[in-house]
CSV table of C-alpha atoms and ligand atoms in Angstrom, one decimal:
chain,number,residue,atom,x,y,z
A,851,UNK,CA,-23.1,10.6,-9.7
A,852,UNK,CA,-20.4,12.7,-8.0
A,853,UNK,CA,-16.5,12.2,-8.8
A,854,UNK,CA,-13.2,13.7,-9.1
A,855,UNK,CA,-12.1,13.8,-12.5
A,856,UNK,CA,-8.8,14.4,-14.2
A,857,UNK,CA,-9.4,17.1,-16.5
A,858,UNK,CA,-5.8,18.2,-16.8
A,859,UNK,CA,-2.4,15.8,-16.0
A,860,UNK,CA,-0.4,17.9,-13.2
A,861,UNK,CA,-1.2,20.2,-10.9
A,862,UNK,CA,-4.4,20.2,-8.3
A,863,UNK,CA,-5.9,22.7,-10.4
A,864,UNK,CA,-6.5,20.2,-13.4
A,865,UNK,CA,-8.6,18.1,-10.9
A,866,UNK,CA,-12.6,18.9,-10.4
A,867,UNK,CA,-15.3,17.8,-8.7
A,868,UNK,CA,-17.9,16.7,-11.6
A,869,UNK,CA,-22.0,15.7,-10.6
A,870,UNK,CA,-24.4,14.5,-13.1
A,871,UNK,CA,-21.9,11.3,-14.6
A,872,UNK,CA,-23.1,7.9,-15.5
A,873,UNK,CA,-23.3,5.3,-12.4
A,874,UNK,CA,-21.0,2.6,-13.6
A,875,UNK,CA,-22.9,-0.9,-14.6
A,876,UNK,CA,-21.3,-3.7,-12.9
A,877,UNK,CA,-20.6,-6.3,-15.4
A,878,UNK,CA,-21.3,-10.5,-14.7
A,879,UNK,CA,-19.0,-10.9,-12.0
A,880,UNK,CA,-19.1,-7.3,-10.5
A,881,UNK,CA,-21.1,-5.6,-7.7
A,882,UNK,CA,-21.7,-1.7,-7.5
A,883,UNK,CA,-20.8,-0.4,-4.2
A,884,UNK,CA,-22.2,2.3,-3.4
A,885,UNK,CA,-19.0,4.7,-1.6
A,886,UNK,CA,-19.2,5.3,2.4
A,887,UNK,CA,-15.1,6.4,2.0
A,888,UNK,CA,-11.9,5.8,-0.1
A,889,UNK,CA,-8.4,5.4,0.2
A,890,UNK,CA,-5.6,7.6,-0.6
A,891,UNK,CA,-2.9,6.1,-2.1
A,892,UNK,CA,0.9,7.6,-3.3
A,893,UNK,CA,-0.3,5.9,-6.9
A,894,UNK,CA,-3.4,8.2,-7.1
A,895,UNK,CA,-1.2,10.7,-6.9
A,896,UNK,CA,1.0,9.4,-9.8
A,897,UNK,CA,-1.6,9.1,-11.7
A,898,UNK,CA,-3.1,12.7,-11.1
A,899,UNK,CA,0.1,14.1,-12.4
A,900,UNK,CA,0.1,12.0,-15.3
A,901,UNK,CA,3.0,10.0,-14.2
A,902,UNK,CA,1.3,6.2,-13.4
A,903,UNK,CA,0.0,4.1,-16.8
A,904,UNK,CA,-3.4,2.9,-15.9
A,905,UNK,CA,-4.7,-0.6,-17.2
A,906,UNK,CA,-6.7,0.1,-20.8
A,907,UNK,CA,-9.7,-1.6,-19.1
A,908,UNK,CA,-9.7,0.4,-15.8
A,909,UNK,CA,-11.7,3.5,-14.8
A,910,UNK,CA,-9.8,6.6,-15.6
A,911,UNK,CA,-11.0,8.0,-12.3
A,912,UNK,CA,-8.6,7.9,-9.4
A,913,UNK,CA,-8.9,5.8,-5.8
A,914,UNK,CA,-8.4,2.2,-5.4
A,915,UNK,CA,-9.6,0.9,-2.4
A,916,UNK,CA,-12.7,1.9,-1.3
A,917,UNK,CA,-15.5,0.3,1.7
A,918,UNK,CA,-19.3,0.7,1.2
A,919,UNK,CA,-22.5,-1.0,0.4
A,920,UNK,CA,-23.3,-3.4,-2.4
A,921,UNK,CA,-26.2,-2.0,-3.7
A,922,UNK,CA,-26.6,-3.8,-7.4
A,923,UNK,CA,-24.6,-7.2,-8.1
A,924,UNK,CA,-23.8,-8.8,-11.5
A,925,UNK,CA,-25.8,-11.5,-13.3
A,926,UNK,CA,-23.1,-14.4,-11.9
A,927,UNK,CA,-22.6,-12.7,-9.1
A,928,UNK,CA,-22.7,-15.8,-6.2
A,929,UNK,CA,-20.6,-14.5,-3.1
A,930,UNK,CA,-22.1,-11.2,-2.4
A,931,UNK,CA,-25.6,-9.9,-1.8
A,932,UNK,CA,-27.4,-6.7,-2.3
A,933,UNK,CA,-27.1,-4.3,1.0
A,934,UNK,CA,-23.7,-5.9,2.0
A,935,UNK,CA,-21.3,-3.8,3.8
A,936,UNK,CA,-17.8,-4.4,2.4
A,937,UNK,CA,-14.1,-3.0,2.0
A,938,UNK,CA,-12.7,-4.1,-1.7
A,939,UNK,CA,-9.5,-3.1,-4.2
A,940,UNK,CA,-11.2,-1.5,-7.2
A,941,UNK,CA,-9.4,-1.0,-10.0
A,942,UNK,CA,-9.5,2.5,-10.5
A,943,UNK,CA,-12.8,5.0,-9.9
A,944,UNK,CA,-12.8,4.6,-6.1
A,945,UNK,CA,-13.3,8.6,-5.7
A,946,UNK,CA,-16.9,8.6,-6.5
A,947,UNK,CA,-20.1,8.5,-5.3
A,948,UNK,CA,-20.2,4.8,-7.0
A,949,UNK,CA,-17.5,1.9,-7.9
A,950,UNK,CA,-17.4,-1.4,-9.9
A,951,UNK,CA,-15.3,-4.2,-9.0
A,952,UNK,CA,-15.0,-8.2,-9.0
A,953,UNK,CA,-17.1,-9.6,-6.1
A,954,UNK,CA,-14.0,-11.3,-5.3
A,955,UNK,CA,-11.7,-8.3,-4.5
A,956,UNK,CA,-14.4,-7.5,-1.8
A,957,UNK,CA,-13.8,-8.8,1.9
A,958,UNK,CA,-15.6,-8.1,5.1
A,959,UNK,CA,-15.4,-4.9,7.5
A,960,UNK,CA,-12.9,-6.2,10.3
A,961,UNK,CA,-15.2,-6.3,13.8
A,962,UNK,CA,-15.3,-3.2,15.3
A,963,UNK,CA,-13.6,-1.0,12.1
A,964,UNK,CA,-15.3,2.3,11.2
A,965,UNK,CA,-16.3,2.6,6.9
A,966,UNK,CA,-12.8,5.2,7.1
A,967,UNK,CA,-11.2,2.7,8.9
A,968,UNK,CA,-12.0,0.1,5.9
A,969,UNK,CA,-11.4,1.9,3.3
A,970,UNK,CA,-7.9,1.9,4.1
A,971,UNK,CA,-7.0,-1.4,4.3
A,972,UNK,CA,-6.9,-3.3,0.7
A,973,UNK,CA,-4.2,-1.1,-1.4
A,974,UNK,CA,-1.7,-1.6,1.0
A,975,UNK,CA,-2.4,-5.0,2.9
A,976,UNK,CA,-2.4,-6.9,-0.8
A,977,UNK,CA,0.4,-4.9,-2.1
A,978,UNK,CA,2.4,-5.9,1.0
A,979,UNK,CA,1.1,-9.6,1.0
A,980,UNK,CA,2.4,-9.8,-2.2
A,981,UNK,CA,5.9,-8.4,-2.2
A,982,UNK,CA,6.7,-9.6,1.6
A,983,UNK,CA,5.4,-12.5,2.0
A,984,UNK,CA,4.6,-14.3,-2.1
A,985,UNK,CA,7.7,-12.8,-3.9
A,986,UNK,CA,9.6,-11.9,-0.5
A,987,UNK,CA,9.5,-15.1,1.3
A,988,UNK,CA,9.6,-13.7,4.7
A,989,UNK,CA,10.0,-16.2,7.5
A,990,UNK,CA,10.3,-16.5,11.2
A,991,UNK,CA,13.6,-15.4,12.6
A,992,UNK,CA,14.7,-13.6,10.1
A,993,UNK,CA,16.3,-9.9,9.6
A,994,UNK,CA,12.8,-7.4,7.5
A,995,UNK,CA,14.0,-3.9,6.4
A,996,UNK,CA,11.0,-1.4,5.1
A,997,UNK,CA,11.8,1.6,4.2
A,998,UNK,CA,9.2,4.2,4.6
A,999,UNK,CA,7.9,2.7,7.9
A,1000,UNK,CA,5.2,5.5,8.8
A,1001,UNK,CA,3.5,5.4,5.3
A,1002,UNK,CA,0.4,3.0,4.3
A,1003,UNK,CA,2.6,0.3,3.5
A,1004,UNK,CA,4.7,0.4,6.1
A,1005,UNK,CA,2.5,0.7,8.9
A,1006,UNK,CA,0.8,-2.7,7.6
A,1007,UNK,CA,4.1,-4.2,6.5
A,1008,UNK,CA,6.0,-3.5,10.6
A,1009,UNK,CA,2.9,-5.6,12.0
A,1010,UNK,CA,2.3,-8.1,9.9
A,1011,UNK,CA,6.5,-9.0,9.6
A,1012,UNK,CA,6.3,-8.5,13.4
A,1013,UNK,CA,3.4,-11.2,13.4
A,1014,UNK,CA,5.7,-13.4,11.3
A,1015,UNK,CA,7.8,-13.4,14.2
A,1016,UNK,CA,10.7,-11.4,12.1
A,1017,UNK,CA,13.2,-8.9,13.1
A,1018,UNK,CA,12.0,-5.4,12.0
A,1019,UNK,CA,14.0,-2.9,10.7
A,1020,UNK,CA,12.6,0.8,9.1
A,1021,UNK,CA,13.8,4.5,8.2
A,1022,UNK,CA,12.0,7.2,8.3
A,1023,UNK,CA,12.5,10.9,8.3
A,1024,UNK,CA,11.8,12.2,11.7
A,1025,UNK,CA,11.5,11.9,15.2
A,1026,UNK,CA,7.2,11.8,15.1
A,1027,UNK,CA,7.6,8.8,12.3
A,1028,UNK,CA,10.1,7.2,14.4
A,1029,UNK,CA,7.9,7.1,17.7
A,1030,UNK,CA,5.1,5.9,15.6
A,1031,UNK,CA,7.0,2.5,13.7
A,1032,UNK,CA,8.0,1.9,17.4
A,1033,UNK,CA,4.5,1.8,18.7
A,1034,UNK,CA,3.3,-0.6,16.1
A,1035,UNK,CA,6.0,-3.0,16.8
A,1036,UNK,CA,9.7,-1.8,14.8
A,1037,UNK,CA,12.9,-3.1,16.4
A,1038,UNK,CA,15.0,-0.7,15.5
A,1039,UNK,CA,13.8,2.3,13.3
A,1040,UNK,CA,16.4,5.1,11.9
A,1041,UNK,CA,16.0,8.8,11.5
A,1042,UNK,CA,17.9,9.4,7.7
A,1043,UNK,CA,17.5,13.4,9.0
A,1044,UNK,CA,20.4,12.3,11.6
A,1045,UNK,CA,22.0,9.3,10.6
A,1046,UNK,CA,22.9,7.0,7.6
A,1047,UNK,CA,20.6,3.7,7.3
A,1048,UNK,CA,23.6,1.7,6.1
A,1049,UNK,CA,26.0,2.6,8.8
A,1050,UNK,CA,23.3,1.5,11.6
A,1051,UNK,CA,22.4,-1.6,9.8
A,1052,UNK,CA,26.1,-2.5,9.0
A,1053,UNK,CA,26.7,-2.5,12.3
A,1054,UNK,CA,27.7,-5.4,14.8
A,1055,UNK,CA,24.0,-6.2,15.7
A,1056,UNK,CA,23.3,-7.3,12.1
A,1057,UNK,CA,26.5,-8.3,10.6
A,1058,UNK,CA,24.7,-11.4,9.0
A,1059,UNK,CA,23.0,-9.7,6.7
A,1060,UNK,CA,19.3,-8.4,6.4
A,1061,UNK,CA,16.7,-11.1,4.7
A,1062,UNK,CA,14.3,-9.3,3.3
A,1063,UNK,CA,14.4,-5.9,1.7
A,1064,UNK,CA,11.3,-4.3,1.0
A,1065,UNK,CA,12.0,-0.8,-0.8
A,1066,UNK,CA,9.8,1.9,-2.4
A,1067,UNK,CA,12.8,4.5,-2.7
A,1068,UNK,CA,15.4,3.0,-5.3
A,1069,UNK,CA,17.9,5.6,-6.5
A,1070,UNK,CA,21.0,5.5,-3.6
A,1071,UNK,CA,19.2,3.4,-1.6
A,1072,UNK,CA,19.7,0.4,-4.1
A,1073,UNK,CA,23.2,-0.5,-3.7
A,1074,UNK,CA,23.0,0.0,-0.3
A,1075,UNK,CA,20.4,-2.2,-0.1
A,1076,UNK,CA,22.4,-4.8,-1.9
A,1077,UNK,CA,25.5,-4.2,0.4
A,1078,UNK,CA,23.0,-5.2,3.1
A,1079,UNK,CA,21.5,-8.1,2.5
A,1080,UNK,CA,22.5,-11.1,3.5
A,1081,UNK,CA,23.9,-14.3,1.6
A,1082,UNK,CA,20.4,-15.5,-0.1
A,1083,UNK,CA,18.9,-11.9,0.7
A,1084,UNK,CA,16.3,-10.3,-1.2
A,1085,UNK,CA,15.4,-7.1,-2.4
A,1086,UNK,CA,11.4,-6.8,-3.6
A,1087,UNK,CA,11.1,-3.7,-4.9
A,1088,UNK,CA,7.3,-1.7,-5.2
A,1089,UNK,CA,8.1,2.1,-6.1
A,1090,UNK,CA,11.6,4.1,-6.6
A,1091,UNK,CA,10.7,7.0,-5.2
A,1092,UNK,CA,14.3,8.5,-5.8
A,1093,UNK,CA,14.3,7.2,-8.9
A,1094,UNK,CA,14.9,4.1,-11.4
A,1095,UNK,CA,18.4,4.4,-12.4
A,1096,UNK,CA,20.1,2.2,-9.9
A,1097,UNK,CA,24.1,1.1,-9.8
A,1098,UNK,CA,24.4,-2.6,-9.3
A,1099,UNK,CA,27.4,-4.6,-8.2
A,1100,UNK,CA,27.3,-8.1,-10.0
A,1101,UNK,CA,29.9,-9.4,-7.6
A,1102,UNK,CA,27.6,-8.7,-4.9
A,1103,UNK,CA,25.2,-10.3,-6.3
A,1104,UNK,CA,27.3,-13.4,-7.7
A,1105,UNK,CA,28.8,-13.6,-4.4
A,1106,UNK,CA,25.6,-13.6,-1.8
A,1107,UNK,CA,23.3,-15.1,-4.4
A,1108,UNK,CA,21.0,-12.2,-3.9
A,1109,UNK,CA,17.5,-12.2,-5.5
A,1110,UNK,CA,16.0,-9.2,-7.2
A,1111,UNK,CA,12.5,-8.8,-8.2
A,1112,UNK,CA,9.5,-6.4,-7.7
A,1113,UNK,CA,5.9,-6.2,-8.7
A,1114,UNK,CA,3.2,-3.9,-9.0
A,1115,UNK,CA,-0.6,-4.5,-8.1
A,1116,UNK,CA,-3.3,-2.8,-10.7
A,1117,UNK,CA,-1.5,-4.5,-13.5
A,1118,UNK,CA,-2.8,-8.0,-12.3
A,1119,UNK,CA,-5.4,-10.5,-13.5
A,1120,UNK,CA,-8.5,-10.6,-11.9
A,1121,UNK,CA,-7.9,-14.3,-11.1
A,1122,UNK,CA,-4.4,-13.2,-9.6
A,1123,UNK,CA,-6.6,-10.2,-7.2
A,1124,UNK,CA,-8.7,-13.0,-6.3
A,1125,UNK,CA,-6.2,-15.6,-4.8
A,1126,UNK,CA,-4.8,-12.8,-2.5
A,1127,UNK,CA,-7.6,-11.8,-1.2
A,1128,UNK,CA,-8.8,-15.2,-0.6
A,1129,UNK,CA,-5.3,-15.9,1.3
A,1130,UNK,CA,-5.7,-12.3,3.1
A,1131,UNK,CA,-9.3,-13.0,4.4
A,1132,UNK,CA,-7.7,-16.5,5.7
A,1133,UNK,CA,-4.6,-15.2,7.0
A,1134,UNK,CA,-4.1,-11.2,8.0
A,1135,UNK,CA,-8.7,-10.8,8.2
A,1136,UNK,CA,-8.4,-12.5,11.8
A,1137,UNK,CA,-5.5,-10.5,12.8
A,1138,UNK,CA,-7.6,-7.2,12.4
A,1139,UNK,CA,-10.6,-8.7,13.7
A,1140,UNK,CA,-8.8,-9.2,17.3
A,1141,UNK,CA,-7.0,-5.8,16.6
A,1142,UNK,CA,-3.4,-8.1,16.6
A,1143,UNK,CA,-3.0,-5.8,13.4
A,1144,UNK,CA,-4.5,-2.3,13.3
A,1145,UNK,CA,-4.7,0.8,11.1
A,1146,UNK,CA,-3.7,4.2,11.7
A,1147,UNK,CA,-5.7,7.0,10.2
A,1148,UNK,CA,-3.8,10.1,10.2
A,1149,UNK,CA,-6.7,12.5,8.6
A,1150,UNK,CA,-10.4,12.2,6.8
A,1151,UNK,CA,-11.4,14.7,4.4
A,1152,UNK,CA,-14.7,14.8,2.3
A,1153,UNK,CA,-14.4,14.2,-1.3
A,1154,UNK,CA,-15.1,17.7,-2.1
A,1155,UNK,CA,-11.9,18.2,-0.3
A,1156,UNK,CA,-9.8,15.7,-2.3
A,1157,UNK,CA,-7.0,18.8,-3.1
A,1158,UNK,CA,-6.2,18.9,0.8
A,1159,UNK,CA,-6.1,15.3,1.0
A,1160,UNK,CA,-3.2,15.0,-1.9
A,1161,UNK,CA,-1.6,18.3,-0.3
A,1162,UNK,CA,-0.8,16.3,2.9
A,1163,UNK,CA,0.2,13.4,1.3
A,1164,UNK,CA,2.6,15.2,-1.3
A,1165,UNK,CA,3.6,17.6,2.2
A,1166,UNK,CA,4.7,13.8,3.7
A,1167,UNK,CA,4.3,14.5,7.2
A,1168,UNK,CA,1.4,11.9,7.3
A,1169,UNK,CA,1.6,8.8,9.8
A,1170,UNK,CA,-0.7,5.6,7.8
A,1171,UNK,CA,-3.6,6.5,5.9
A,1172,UNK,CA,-5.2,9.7,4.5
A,1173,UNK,CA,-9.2,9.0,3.7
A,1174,UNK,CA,-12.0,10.3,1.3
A,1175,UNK,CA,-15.3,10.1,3.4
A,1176,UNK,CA,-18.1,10.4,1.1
A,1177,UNK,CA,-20.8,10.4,4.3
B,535,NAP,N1,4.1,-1.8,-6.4
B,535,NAP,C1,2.8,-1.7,-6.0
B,535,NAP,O1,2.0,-2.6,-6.3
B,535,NAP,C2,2.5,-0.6,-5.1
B,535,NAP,C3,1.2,-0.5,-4.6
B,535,NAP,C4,0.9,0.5,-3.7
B,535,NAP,C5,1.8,1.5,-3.3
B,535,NAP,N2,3.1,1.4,-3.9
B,535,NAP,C6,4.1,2.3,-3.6
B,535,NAP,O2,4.5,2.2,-2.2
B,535,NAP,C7,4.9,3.5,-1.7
B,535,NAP,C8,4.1,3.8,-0.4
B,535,NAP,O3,2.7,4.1,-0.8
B,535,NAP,P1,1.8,4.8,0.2
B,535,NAP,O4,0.5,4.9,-0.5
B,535,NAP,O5,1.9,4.1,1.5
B,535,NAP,O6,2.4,6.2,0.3
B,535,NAP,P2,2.9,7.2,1.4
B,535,NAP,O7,2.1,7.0,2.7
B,535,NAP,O8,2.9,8.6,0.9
B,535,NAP,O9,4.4,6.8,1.7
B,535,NAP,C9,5.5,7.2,1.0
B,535,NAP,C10,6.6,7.1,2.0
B,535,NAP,O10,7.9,7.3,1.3
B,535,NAP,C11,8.8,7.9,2.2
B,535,NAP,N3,9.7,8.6,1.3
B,535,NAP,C12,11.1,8.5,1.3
B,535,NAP,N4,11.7,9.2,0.3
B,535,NAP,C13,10.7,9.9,-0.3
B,535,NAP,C14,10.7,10.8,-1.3
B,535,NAP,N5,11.8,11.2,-1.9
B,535,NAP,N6,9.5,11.3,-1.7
B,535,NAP,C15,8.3,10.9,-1.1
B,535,NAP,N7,8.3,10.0,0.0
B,535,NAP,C16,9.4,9.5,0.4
B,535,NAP,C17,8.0,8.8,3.1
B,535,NAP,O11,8.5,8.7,4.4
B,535,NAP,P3,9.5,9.7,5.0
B,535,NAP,O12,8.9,11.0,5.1
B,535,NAP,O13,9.8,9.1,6.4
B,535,NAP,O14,10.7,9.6,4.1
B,535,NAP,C18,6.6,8.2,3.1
B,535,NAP,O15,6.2,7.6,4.3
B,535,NAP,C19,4.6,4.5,-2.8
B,535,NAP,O16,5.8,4.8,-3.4
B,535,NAP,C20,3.7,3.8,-3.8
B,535,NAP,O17,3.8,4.2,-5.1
B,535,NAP,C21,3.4,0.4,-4.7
């Protein structure tokens, strides 16, 4: 089969497109999908660079969402048949012309989604399950700041906060992100080019306190994060974008009984994957299949072109999801 392999940690150039490798053999409980299109995630690009510790049992080949056909399934395999179209988290290897994951970390296309349109949905709709809702707690009512609203897990965590019936608050760097975290539903979204995020939010309008913090930029943006959360707030944090060395205030902690935590997806059991996207196909499948929830593509590139596709993430001027289409 075809995929991109890492020949070299760093730059593009240590990246190639490679024919003639094994087709992975789905074990027990795994199907092999055969890949229609793939995800691009910010962790791919961690990982390309050398930067992101991938599990010992995971495929050393980036991408890990993917949508395609089931074309072989595992001997215990009992919830997913041969010639099934599907989207599904893999656990590395999703940029290749075949992928191996649990049949349970596969869910149905959404009614009406194109295979690009799949494939970018189950990176960022479990991660944000996860750390807003499970470990965040988000509830009706209450105050949701996202950083990095225009990115893949924004995009999915402005709807689906909106759809808890929350208040939702996001930054972003310019004026194009700022329109676009207003069309899918942001209350207030602002503009760190022109103004400070922590003046806004202190502000009159929510003087109580913001709930829920969900950050992916750490560095400065952590104690003004804590300053900002309310008494009982909490900070989930997925990625620290501007760094992991953080200043914390105890008595601000002490004081508003905040709660710190964080998480981070490929790490988890397969039993763990499972659960969530057992909850997902219950909870946030319905939403997409009546279009309550949607994804933005911002670009589609075939996998030959897998250099561009990192360029325009890395160039961040990106609104949702960049895609591999393997058509
Ligand atoms: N913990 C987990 O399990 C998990 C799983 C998946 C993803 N993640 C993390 O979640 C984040 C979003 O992932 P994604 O795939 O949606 O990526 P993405 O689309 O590239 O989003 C990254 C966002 O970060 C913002 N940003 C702010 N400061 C930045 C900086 N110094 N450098 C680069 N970007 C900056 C960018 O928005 P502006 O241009 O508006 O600043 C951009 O929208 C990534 O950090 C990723 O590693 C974590």
């Amino acid at each position: 089969m075809k995929a991109v392999i890492i020949n070299k940690f760093g730059a593009l150039e240590g990246s190639i497109i490679k024919t003639g490798l094994d087709i992975p053999r789905p074990a027990r409980n795994d199907v092999l999908i055969k890949v229609k299109a793939a995800g691009v995630n910010r962790p791919d690009i961690l990982q390309r660079q050398g930067l992101y510790k991938i599990p010992s049992d995971a495929s050393p080949i980036m991408g890990l969402e993917v949508a395609g056909e089931i074309v072989k399934v595992g001997m215990d395999v009992t919830k997913r048949k041969q010639g099934e179209y599907v989207c599904a988290l893999v656990p590395g290897g999703g940029y290749a012309e075949y992928v191996v994951t649990n049949e349970s970390h596969c869910l149905p296309v959404p009614e009406g989604l194109s295979m690009e349109e799949a494939a970018g949905l189950c990176e960022c709709l479990f991660t944000v399950w996860i750390n807003m809702v499970k470990l965040g707690q988000l509830k009706e009512n209450e105050t949701f700041l996202v950083h990095g609203g225009s990115s893949g897990i924004g995009m999915f965590a402005i709807q689906l906060a909106k759809q808890l019936g929350a208040t939702v608050l996001t930054t972003v760097k310019n004026q194009k992100k700022s329109d676009f975290c207003y069309s899918l539903g942001a209350d207030k979204v602002v503009k760190y080019d022109t103004e400070d995020f922590h003046n806004v939010f202190k502000s009159k309008k929510w003087k109580l306190g913001i709930d829920l913090i969900l950050d992916m930029i750490g560095g400065d943006y952590f104690e003004k994060n804590v300053d900002l959360l309310s008494d009982e707030g909490r900070l989930v944090s997925i990625a620290f974008l501007k760094g992991n060395s953080v200043n914390l205030d105890l008595s601000k902690l002490m004081l508003k009984r905040i709660n710190l935590t964080g998480s981070t997806l490929r790490p988890r059991t397969v039993a763990f994957k499972s659960k969530i996207a057992s909850e997902l196909l219950e909870t946030v499948w319905p939403l997409l299949n009546s279009q309550k929830v949607r994804i933005h593509i911002d670009s589609v590139f075939p996998l030959e072109k897998f250099k561009d596709a990192h360029i325009q993430m890395e160039n961040g001027n990106h609104l949702g999801k960049i895609i591999l289409s393997l058509d």
